[in-house]
Short mmCIF file of C-alpha atoms in Angstrom, two decimals:
data_model
loop_
_atom_site.label_atom_id
_atom_site.label_comp_id
_atom_site.label_asym_id
_atom_site.label_seq_id
_atom_site.Cartn_x
_atom_site.Cartn_y
_atom_site.Cartn_z
CA MET A 1479 18.46 -21.75 -6.21
CA ASP A 1480 17.85 -18.25 -7.03
CA ILE A 1481 15.27 -15.95 -3.99
CA VAL A 1482 12.70 -14.11 -3.99
CA LEU A 1483 13.08 -11.39 -1.61
CA VAL A 1484 9.43 -10.02 -0.21
CA ILE A 1485 9.95 -6.96 2.45
CA ASN A 1486 6.92 -5.97 4.09
CA ALA A 1487 7.76 -2.56 5.73
CA GLY A 1488 5.85 -0.60 8.80
CA SER A 1489 6.33 2.12 10.55
CA SER A 1490 8.61 0.03 13.15
CA SER A 1491 9.36 -2.73 11.93
CA LEU A 1492 11.17 -4.42 9.15
CA LYS A 1493 9.12 -8.20 7.75
CA PHE A 1494 10.80 -10.32 5.50
CA GLU A 1495 10.51 -13.91 3.62
CA VAL A 1496 12.84 -15.71 1.20
CA PHE A 1497 11.07 -17.39 -1.25
CA GLY A 1498 13.53 -20.11 -3.11
CA ILE A 1499 12.39 -21.29 -6.50
CA ASP A 1500 13.06 -24.52 -7.58
CA ASP A 1501 11.04 -24.88 -10.49
CA GLY A 1502 8.83 -22.84 -10.67
CA ASP A 1503 7.81 -23.56 -6.73
CA LEU A 1504 8.10 -21.47 -4.29
CA SER A 1505 9.55 -22.41 -0.64
CA LYS A 1506 9.53 -20.73 1.82
CA LEU A 1507 13.18 -20.63 3.27
CA VAL A 1508 13.17 -17.54 5.80
CA ARG A 1509 10.92 -15.38 7.09
CA GLY A 1510 12.66 -12.23 9.17
CA GLN A 1511 11.79 -8.98 11.71
CA MET A 1512 13.51 -6.10 12.85
CA GLU A 1513 11.63 -4.48 14.89
CA GLY A 1514 11.17 -1.35 16.84
CA ILE A 1515 12.91 0.85 14.56
CA GLY A 1516 14.13 2.91 15.96
CA VAL A 1517 13.84 2.68 20.12
CA SER A 1518 14.81 -0.79 20.61
CA PRO A 1519 16.27 -2.96 17.16
CA ARG A 1520 15.67 -6.14 17.06
CA LEU A 1521 16.88 -8.35 13.95
CA ARG A 1522 14.73 -12.47 15.02
CA ALA A 1523 14.57 -14.31 11.35
CA THR A 1524 14.01 -18.17 11.43
CA ASP A 1525 14.48 -21.03 8.48
CA SER A 1526 11.88 -23.18 7.60
CA ASP A 1527 11.98 -25.44 10.07
CA GLY A 1528 11.38 -22.96 12.29
CA ALA A 1529 15.01 -23.20 13.57
CA GLN A 1530 16.20 -19.84 15.37
CA LEU A 1531 19.18 -18.01 12.50
CA ILE A 1532 19.76 -14.60 14.31
CA ASP A 1533 18.14 -13.34 17.40
CA ARG A 1534 20.28 -9.71 17.20
CA THR A 1535 19.45 -6.01 19.02
CA TYR A 1536 21.10 -3.28 18.54
CA PRO A 1537 21.62 0.44 19.53
CA PRO A 1538 19.03 3.22 18.35
CA ALA A 1539 21.05 5.74 16.68
CA GLU A 1540 22.02 2.90 14.31
CA VAL A 1541 19.10 1.43 13.20
CA ALA A 1542 17.07 5.02 12.94
CA ASP A 1543 14.94 4.41 10.55
CA LEU A 1544 13.54 2.20 7.85
CA GLN A 1545 16.11 2.93 5.55
CA ALA A 1546 19.12 2.25 7.76
CA ALA A 1547 17.28 -1.66 8.70
CA THR A 1548 16.77 -1.86 5.59
CA ARG A 1549 20.56 -1.40 4.56
CA LEU A 1550 21.39 -4.05 8.15
CA VAL A 1551 18.73 -6.70 6.94
CA GLY A 1552 19.89 -6.80 3.14
CA VAL A 1553 23.82 -6.85 5.02
CA TRP A 1554 22.18 -10.33 7.15
CA LEU A 1555 21.20 -11.52 3.83
CA ARG A 1556 23.83 -11.05 1.24
CA GLU A 1557 26.48 -12.85 4.22
CA THR A 1558 24.18 -15.65 5.22
CA GLN A 1559 21.68 -16.72 2.62
CA VAL A 1560 22.67 -18.28 -0.69
CA GLY A 1561 20.92 -17.87 -4.40
CA ASN A 1562 21.01 -15.61 -6.85
CA LEU A 1563 18.68 -12.43 -5.34
CA ILE A 1564 15.96 -12.22 -8.90
CA ALA A 1565 12.99 -9.86 -7.10
CA ILE A 1566 11.81 -8.17 -4.77
CA GLY A 1567 7.94 -8.07 -4.17
CA HIS A 1568 5.95 -5.75 -2.11
CA ARG A 1569 3.96 -5.18 -0.29
CA VAL A 1570 2.07 -1.73 -1.39
CA VAL A 1571 -1.00 -0.65 0.98
CA HIS A 1572 -2.77 1.96 -1.64
CA GLY A 1573 -2.78 1.59 -5.21
CA GLY A 1574 -5.75 4.54 -5.61
CA PRO A 1575 -7.49 4.49 -9.67
CA ASP A 1576 -4.10 3.87 -10.97
CA TYR A 1577 -3.13 -0.07 -10.26
CA ALA A 1578 -5.62 -3.14 -10.35
CA ARG A 1579 -2.73 -5.74 -10.17
CA PRO A 1580 0.32 -5.22 -9.42
CA VAL A 1581 3.41 -3.58 -10.81
CA ARG A 1582 6.90 -3.38 -11.39
CA VAL A 1583 7.99 0.29 -9.80
CA ASP A 1584 10.38 2.12 -11.42
CA ALA A 1585 11.13 6.35 -10.77
CA ARG A 1586 7.80 6.93 -12.41
CA VAL A 1587 5.44 4.66 -10.90
CA LEU A 1588 7.02 5.41 -7.64
CA ALA A 1589 6.36 8.89 -7.69
CA ASN A 1590 2.58 7.79 -8.84
CA LEU A 1591 2.44 5.36 -5.69
CA GLU A 1592 3.61 8.88 -3.84
CA ARG A 1593 0.01 10.46 -4.54
CA TYR A 1594 -1.79 8.12 -2.18
CA VAL A 1595 0.73 8.36 1.10
CA PRO A 1596 -2.85 10.90 2.16
CA LEU A 1597 -4.29 7.76 1.67
CA ALA A 1598 -3.14 6.00 4.48
CA PRO A 1599 -0.19 8.06 6.24
CA LEU A 1600 0.63 5.45 8.47
CA HIS A 1601 1.30 2.47 6.19
CA GLN A 1602 2.73 3.56 2.35
CA PRO A 1603 4.98 6.18 3.51
CA ASN A 1604 7.06 2.86 5.32
CA ASN A 1605 5.83 0.53 1.84
CA LEU A 1606 7.32 2.69 0.15
CA ALA A 1607 10.64 3.35 1.41
CA PRO A 1608 12.08 0.22 1.24
CA ILE A 1609 11.59 0.54 -2.79
CA ARG A 1610 13.48 3.86 -3.25
CA ALA A 1611 16.10 2.33 -0.54
CA PHE A 1612 16.79 -0.57 -3.42
CA LEU A 1613 15.99 1.83 -6.80
CA GLU A 1614 19.30 3.81 -5.34
CA ARG A 1615 21.39 1.24 -4.94
CA ARG A 1616 20.05 -1.54 -7.20
CA PRO A 1617 18.45 -0.51 -9.82
CA ASP A 1618 19.24 -3.09 -12.02
CA LEU A 1619 16.69 -5.23 -9.54
CA PRO A 1620 13.28 -6.10 -10.43
CA GLN A 1621 10.99 -4.50 -6.98
CA VAL A 1622 7.18 -5.52 -7.64
CA ALA A 1623 4.33 -3.16 -5.67
CA CYS A 1624 1.53 -5.88 -4.68
CA PHE A 1625 -1.14 -3.52 -3.88
CA ASP A 1626 -3.76 -4.20 -0.85
CA THR A 1627 -7.15 -2.83 -2.89
CA ALA A 1628 -6.23 -4.80 -5.43
CA PHE A 1629 -8.26 -7.42 -5.23
CA HIS A 1630 -11.40 -5.10 -4.08
CA ARG A 1631 -11.30 -3.30 -7.40
CA GLY A 1632 -13.77 -5.23 -9.11
CA HIS A 1633 -16.67 -3.68 -6.84
CA ALA A 1634 -19.39 -3.47 -9.35
CA ALA A 1635 -20.77 0.64 -8.85
CA VAL A 1636 -22.90 0.39 -6.71
CA ALA A 1637 -20.66 -0.39 -4.36
CA ASP A 1638 -17.75 1.77 -5.25
CA HIS A 1639 -19.59 4.62 -5.63
CA TYR A 1640 -19.48 7.38 -2.55
CA ALA A 1641 -23.11 9.22 -2.51
CA ILE A 1642 -21.29 12.94 -3.64
CA PRO A 1643 -21.35 14.45 -7.15
CA VAL A 1644 -19.56 11.44 -9.79
CA HIS A 1645 -16.53 14.21 -11.12
CA PHE A 1646 -14.79 13.05 -7.56
CA HIS A 1647 -15.25 9.45 -8.06
CA ALA A 1648 -13.52 9.44 -11.57
CA GLU A 1649 -10.47 11.91 -9.83
CA GLY A 1650 -10.40 8.72 -7.27
CA VAL A 1651 -13.17 9.67 -4.81
CA ARG A 1652 -13.62 6.13 -3.26
CA ARG A 1653 -14.44 2.19 -2.33
CA TYR A 1654 -11.21 0.99 -3.06
CA GLY A 1655 -10.64 -2.11 0.08
CA PHE A 1656 -7.42 -3.41 2.05
CA HIS A 1657 -6.52 -6.33 3.16
CA GLY A 1658 -6.64 -7.63 -0.69
CA LEU A 1659 -3.17 -9.08 -0.53
CA SER A 1660 -4.88 -11.49 2.03
CA TYR A 1661 -8.28 -11.85 1.28
CA GLU A 1662 -7.25 -13.09 -2.24
CA TYR A 1663 -5.26 -15.05 -0.45
CA ILE A 1664 -7.85 -17.25 1.61
CA ALA A 1665 -9.95 -17.26 -1.39
CA GLY A 1666 -7.47 -19.09 -2.95
CA ARG A 1667 -7.25 -21.61 -0.25
CA LEU A 1668 -11.22 -22.28 -0.03
CA PRO A 1669 -11.51 -24.88 -3.13
CA GLU A 1670 -7.90 -26.04 -1.72
CA VAL A 1671 -8.98 -27.00 2.65
CA VAL A 1672 -13.41 -26.77 2.32
CA PRO A 1673 -14.42 -26.99 -1.77
CA GLU A 1674 -17.54 -26.97 -0.97
CA VAL A 1675 -17.89 -23.48 0.37
CA ALA A 1676 -15.08 -21.38 -1.34
CA GLY A 1677 -17.86 -21.09 -5.00
CA LYS A 1678 -20.85 -20.06 -2.21
CA ARG A 1679 -20.90 -17.07 0.08
CA VAL A 1680 -18.26 -16.56 2.82
CA ILE A 1681 -17.51 -13.54 4.85
CA VAL A 1682 -13.78 -13.62 5.84
CA ALA A 1683 -12.81 -11.52 8.69
CA HIS A 1684 -9.49 -10.81 8.65
CA LEU A 1685 -9.00 -9.34 12.57
CA GLY A 1686 -5.48 -8.17 13.55
CA SER A 1687 -4.07 -4.33 14.42
CA GLY A 1688 -6.13 -2.85 11.59
CA ALA A 1689 -8.92 -5.79 11.17
CA SER A 1690 -11.65 -4.74 8.13
CA LEU A 1691 -14.65 -8.33 6.41
CA CYS A 1692 -14.83 -9.19 3.33
CA ALA A 1693 -17.55 -10.30 1.47
CA LEU A 1694 -16.74 -13.25 -1.14
CA LEU A 1695 -18.26 -14.66 -4.13
CA ASP A 1696 -18.17 -16.66 -5.77
CA GLY A 1697 -14.69 -16.10 -4.69
CA ARG A 1698 -14.77 -12.89 -5.90
CA SER A 1699 -14.39 -10.27 -3.47
CA VAL A 1700 -18.05 -7.72 -3.73
CA GLU A 1701 -17.88 -5.57 -0.59
CA SER A 1702 -15.64 -4.97 1.54
CA THR A 1703 -15.65 -2.88 5.48
CA LEU A 1704 -12.74 -0.75 4.22
CA GLY A 1705 -13.27 2.47 2.19
CA PHE A 1706 -11.19 5.77 0.75
CA THR A 1707 -9.03 5.29 3.11
CA ALA A 1708 -7.98 2.23 6.15
CA LEU A 1709 -10.22 4.94 8.44
CA ASP A 1710 -14.11 3.29 7.52
CA GLY A 1711 -14.65 -0.02 8.68
CA LEU A 1712 -14.57 -2.02 11.95
CA PRO A 1713 -12.91 -0.09 15.35
CA MET A 1714 -8.88 -1.17 14.99
CA GLY A 1715 -5.86 -1.26 17.34
CA THR A 1716 -5.85 2.65 17.34
CA ARG A 1717 -8.20 3.39 14.28
CA CYS A 1718 -11.90 5.10 14.69
CA GLY A 1719 -13.28 2.67 12.43
CA GLN A 1720 -16.43 4.82 10.61
CA ILE A 1721 -17.33 7.43 12.52
CA ASP A 1722 -19.77 9.96 11.49
CA PRO A 1723 -17.46 13.01 9.02
CA GLY A 1724 -20.11 15.37 11.09
CA VAL A 1725 -17.54 13.78 13.92
CA VAL A 1726 -14.00 14.85 11.29
CA LEU A 1727 -15.91 18.22 11.05
CA TYR A 1728 -16.49 19.77 14.39
CA LEU A 1729 -13.47 19.00 15.49
CA LEU A 1730 -11.82 21.32 12.67
CA SER A 1731 -14.63 23.52 12.32
CA GLU A 1732 -15.56 24.43 16.61
CA ARG A 1733 -12.40 22.23 18.30
CA GLY A 1734 -10.06 23.76 16.80
CA LEU A 1735 -8.07 20.88 16.02
CA SER A 1736 -5.49 21.34 12.99
CA VAL A 1737 -6.05 18.75 9.70
CA GLY A 1738 -2.96 16.86 11.67
CA GLN A 1739 -4.12 16.48 15.01
CA VAL A 1740 -7.43 15.12 13.56
CA GLN A 1741 -5.37 12.58 11.24
CA ASP A 1742 -3.44 12.03 14.59
CA LEU A 1743 -6.26 11.94 16.61
CA LEU A 1744 -8.49 8.79 14.04
CA TYR A 1745 -5.09 7.24 12.89
CA LYS A 1746 -3.10 6.71 15.92
CA ASP A 1747 -5.38 7.50 19.38
CA SER A 1748 -8.01 6.00 18.84
CA GLY A 1749 -9.93 2.42 17.49
CA LEU A 1750 -9.25 0.22 21.36
CA LYS A 1751 -6.79 2.23 22.46
CA GLY A 1752 -8.61 5.18 22.88
CA LEU A 1753 -11.92 3.28 24.27
CA SER A 1754 -9.61 1.58 26.56
CA GLY A 1755 -7.38 4.20 27.64
CA VAL A 1756 -5.19 0.75 28.40
CA SER A 1757 -3.78 -0.61 25.06
CA ASN A 1758 -4.38 -1.57 21.30
CA ASP A 1759 -3.64 -5.35 21.88
CA VAL A 1760 -6.46 -7.51 22.42
CA ARG A 1761 -4.35 -10.10 24.81
CA ALA A 1762 -3.92 -7.47 27.00
CA LEU A 1763 -7.75 -6.35 26.96
CA LEU A 1764 -8.33 -9.23 27.31
CA ALA A 1765 -6.33 -10.04 30.85
CA SER A 1766 -7.03 -6.66 32.05
CA ASP A 1767 -9.81 -5.99 34.36
CA SER A 1768 -10.60 -2.49 33.67
CA PRO A 1769 -14.24 -1.43 32.74
CA ALA A 1770 -12.94 0.28 29.86
CA ALA A 1771 -10.84 -2.55 28.88
CA ALA A 1772 -13.11 -4.62 29.21
CA PHE A 1773 -15.93 -2.07 27.08
CA ALA A 1774 -13.74 -2.15 23.91
CA LEU A 1775 -14.00 -5.19 23.33
CA GLU A 1776 -17.06 -5.18 23.57
CA HIS A 1777 -17.72 -1.67 21.11
CA PHE A 1778 -15.69 -4.51 18.55
CA VAL A 1779 -17.52 -7.18 19.19
CA TYR A 1780 -20.71 -5.98 18.24
CA ARG A 1781 -19.07 -3.33 15.53
CA ILE A 1782 -18.58 -6.84 14.10
CA GLY A 1783 -21.27 -8.19 14.53
CA LEU A 1784 -23.23 -5.20 13.25
CA ASN A 1785 -21.05 -5.15 9.88
CA VAL A 1786 -21.76 -8.80 9.69
CA GLY A 1787 -25.16 -8.01 8.71
CA THR A 1788 -24.05 -5.42 6.21
CA LEU A 1789 -22.00 -8.24 4.09
CA VAL A 1790 -24.54 -10.70 4.58
CA ALA A 1791 -26.75 -7.83 2.77
CA ALA A 1792 -24.21 -7.41 -0.39
CA LEU A 1793 -24.35 -11.28 -0.65
CA GLY A 1794 -28.03 -12.32 -0.80
CA GLY A 1795 -27.30 -14.59 2.08
CA LEU A 1796 -24.09 -16.29 3.78
CA ASP A 1797 -23.12 -19.57 4.33
CA ALA A 1798 -19.44 -19.27 5.63
CA PHE A 1799 -17.41 -17.02 8.02
CA VAL A 1800 -14.00 -17.62 7.83
CA PHE A 1801 -11.21 -16.11 10.38
CA THR A 1802 -7.75 -15.04 9.67
CA ALA A 1803 -5.10 -13.26 10.81
CA GLY A 1804 -3.74 -12.45 14.22
CA ILE A 1805 -6.71 -11.81 16.48
CA GLY A 1806 -8.62 -14.23 14.01
CA GLU A 1807 -6.00 -16.72 14.46
CA ASN A 1808 -5.18 -16.85 17.43
CA SER A 1809 -8.32 -16.12 19.76
CA PRO A 1810 -10.54 -18.71 21.19
CA GLU A 1811 -12.04 -16.49 23.43
CA MET A 1812 -12.96 -13.58 20.31
CA ARG A 1813 -14.59 -16.01 18.14
CA THR A 1814 -16.15 -17.43 20.25
CA ARG A 1815 -17.95 -13.13 20.85
CA ILE A 1816 -18.16 -13.00 17.23
CA ALA A 1817 -20.18 -15.94 17.01
CA GLY A 1818 -22.95 -15.28 19.05
CA THR A 1819 -23.15 -12.36 17.06
CA MET A 1820 -24.49 -14.49 14.25
CA ALA A 1821 -26.24 -17.01 16.51
CA TRP A 1822 -29.52 -15.45 14.35
CA LEU A 1823 -28.06 -16.63 11.75
CA GLY A 1824 -28.08 -20.45 12.38
CA ALA A 1825 -24.01 -19.96 13.05
CA ARG A 1826 -23.23 -22.54 16.22
CA ILE A 1827 -19.25 -22.81 17.54
CA ASP A 1828 -17.86 -25.70 18.87
CA PRO A 1829 -15.95 -24.91 21.99
CA SER A 1830 -13.51 -27.76 21.77
CA ALA A 1831 -13.41 -27.67 17.31
CA ASN A 1832 -12.31 -23.28 19.00
CA GLU A 1833 -10.00 -24.38 20.90
CA ARG A 1834 -7.60 -26.52 19.70
CA ARG A 1835 -8.31 -24.01 16.77
CA ALA A 1836 -9.25 -26.95 14.71
CA LEU A 1837 -9.93 -25.44 10.53
CA ARG A 1838 -14.30 -25.78 10.75
CA ILE A 1839 -15.00 -24.55 14.44
CA SER A 1840 -18.56 -24.36 14.33
CA THR A 1841 -20.86 -27.30 15.21
CA ALA A 1842 -22.32 -30.07 12.98
CA ASP A 1843 -26.14 -28.22 12.86
CA SER A 1844 -24.87 -24.60 12.96
CA ARG A 1845 -26.65 -22.89 9.36
CA ILE A 1846 -23.63 -21.35 8.99
CA ALA A 1847 -20.75 -22.46 9.44
CA LEU A 1848 -17.33 -21.38 10.46
CA HIS A 1849 -14.10 -21.49 9.58
CA VAL A 1850 -9.82 -21.16 11.26
CA ILE A 1851 -7.78 -20.35 7.94
CA PRO A 1852 -4.87 -19.23 7.98
CA THR A 1853 -3.67 -16.07 6.66
CA ASN A 1854 -0.11 -16.11 4.11
CA GLU A 1855 0.93 -12.04 2.78
CA GLU A 1856 3.69 -13.03 1.95
CA LEU A 1857 3.65 -16.31 -0.33
CA MET A 1858 1.51 -14.11 -2.42
CA ILE A 1859 3.26 -11.12 -2.70
CA ALA A 1860 5.95 -14.08 -4.10
CA ARG A 1861 3.63 -15.51 -5.83
CA HIS A 1862 2.43 -12.13 -7.92
CA THR A 1863 6.30 -11.29 -7.57
CA LEU A 1864 7.23 -14.50 -10.06
CA ASP A 1865 4.31 -14.33 -12.37
CA LEU A 1866 5.80 -10.45 -12.97
CA ILE A 1867 9.48 -10.58 -13.82
CA GLY A 1868 8.36 -13.81 -16.23
CA GLY A 1869 8.57 -17.05 -13.97
CA ALA A 1870 5.89 -20.07 -13.44
CA VAL A 1871 3.83 -19.87 -9.69
CA SER A 1872 2.99 -22.80 -7.77
CA ARG A 1873 1.83 -23.25 -4.38
CA LEU A 1874 4.19 -24.20 -1.70
CA ALA A 1875 4.52 -27.78 -0.90
CA ALA A 1876 2.61 -28.52 2.00
CA SER A 1877 3.95 -29.05 4.96
CA ASN A 1878 4.88 -24.91 4.18
CA GLU A 1879 0.96 -23.28 3.99
#
């Protein structure tokens, strides 16, 4: 069987999925992750039924970096998985102004993508590391970069410009938006699971360690809370979200922080972590009795409510709201709090449906339909990869959705 490997590389983890191809259909075969890279490495993987295939820890020196993790995962896959690997698809956070759709990566494309490392310092270097490793070892193997910015590239010019001299926009300083692979997947699922709202005004909330909102009109992104970098919009696990640029100037000129120190502050030490002083994990904050933890969550919900209002204005109204990603899919309490900020729009949550994570969690008399739809960025990457190398793509069987 021909197979496609999907890789989503982060700073301390390497997520991967293997998809089989049968008559143009994609089926998930393996899902796994190497986590704790350089600290407490652990490789875990399951098959399509959720059965455990491996759960093994390694000495930190054996898996000291992403390159070592990529090599070890590759060895395990070759030794245990039967199939003909025809391509690898990668999540790449920033495509800059040059890449509005998935692209096959060669040395030239890789060099271009490295220019956007300063725009996504937490993600881009790690996204590109496995691509570089496979280019060196298997230059003949097709690799496809799929961008989190691509889905938003159809925005109107008025939405993408900053109010600075226009030549900066031509140079690439513009609002890109992120989490596009997740939003693209949800936009494709809406006609299948809730066709009554698929062509209407929908806000999708991708809420995880990284968090954002996207306004969909007839399945197309028209506005997003994220902009030039992944720092904008909502507060996140460790990122600040929207902030007055004057704060950055103050930190540089008056407090004497270096550019590197400001970057670390805004990307790694802010958001829920910075506000709470407890954790960047919503689960830990919900379980904490710290007033600062409670305030961090209150701030998170408040900012979501404000940004919902902005996107409602962009859409000219709202018909449905979709929760997705780690927090959105798994936290009934956070869904309840966030729905409460939309009471002015007529949103009413059904507590019972919310607790069991039903597809629709709003009451029958709610003027706004509230839904929970799991995302699947890896499937989106596999589809794009197969499309680009000439394969026919169709959706997974319902049992794998």
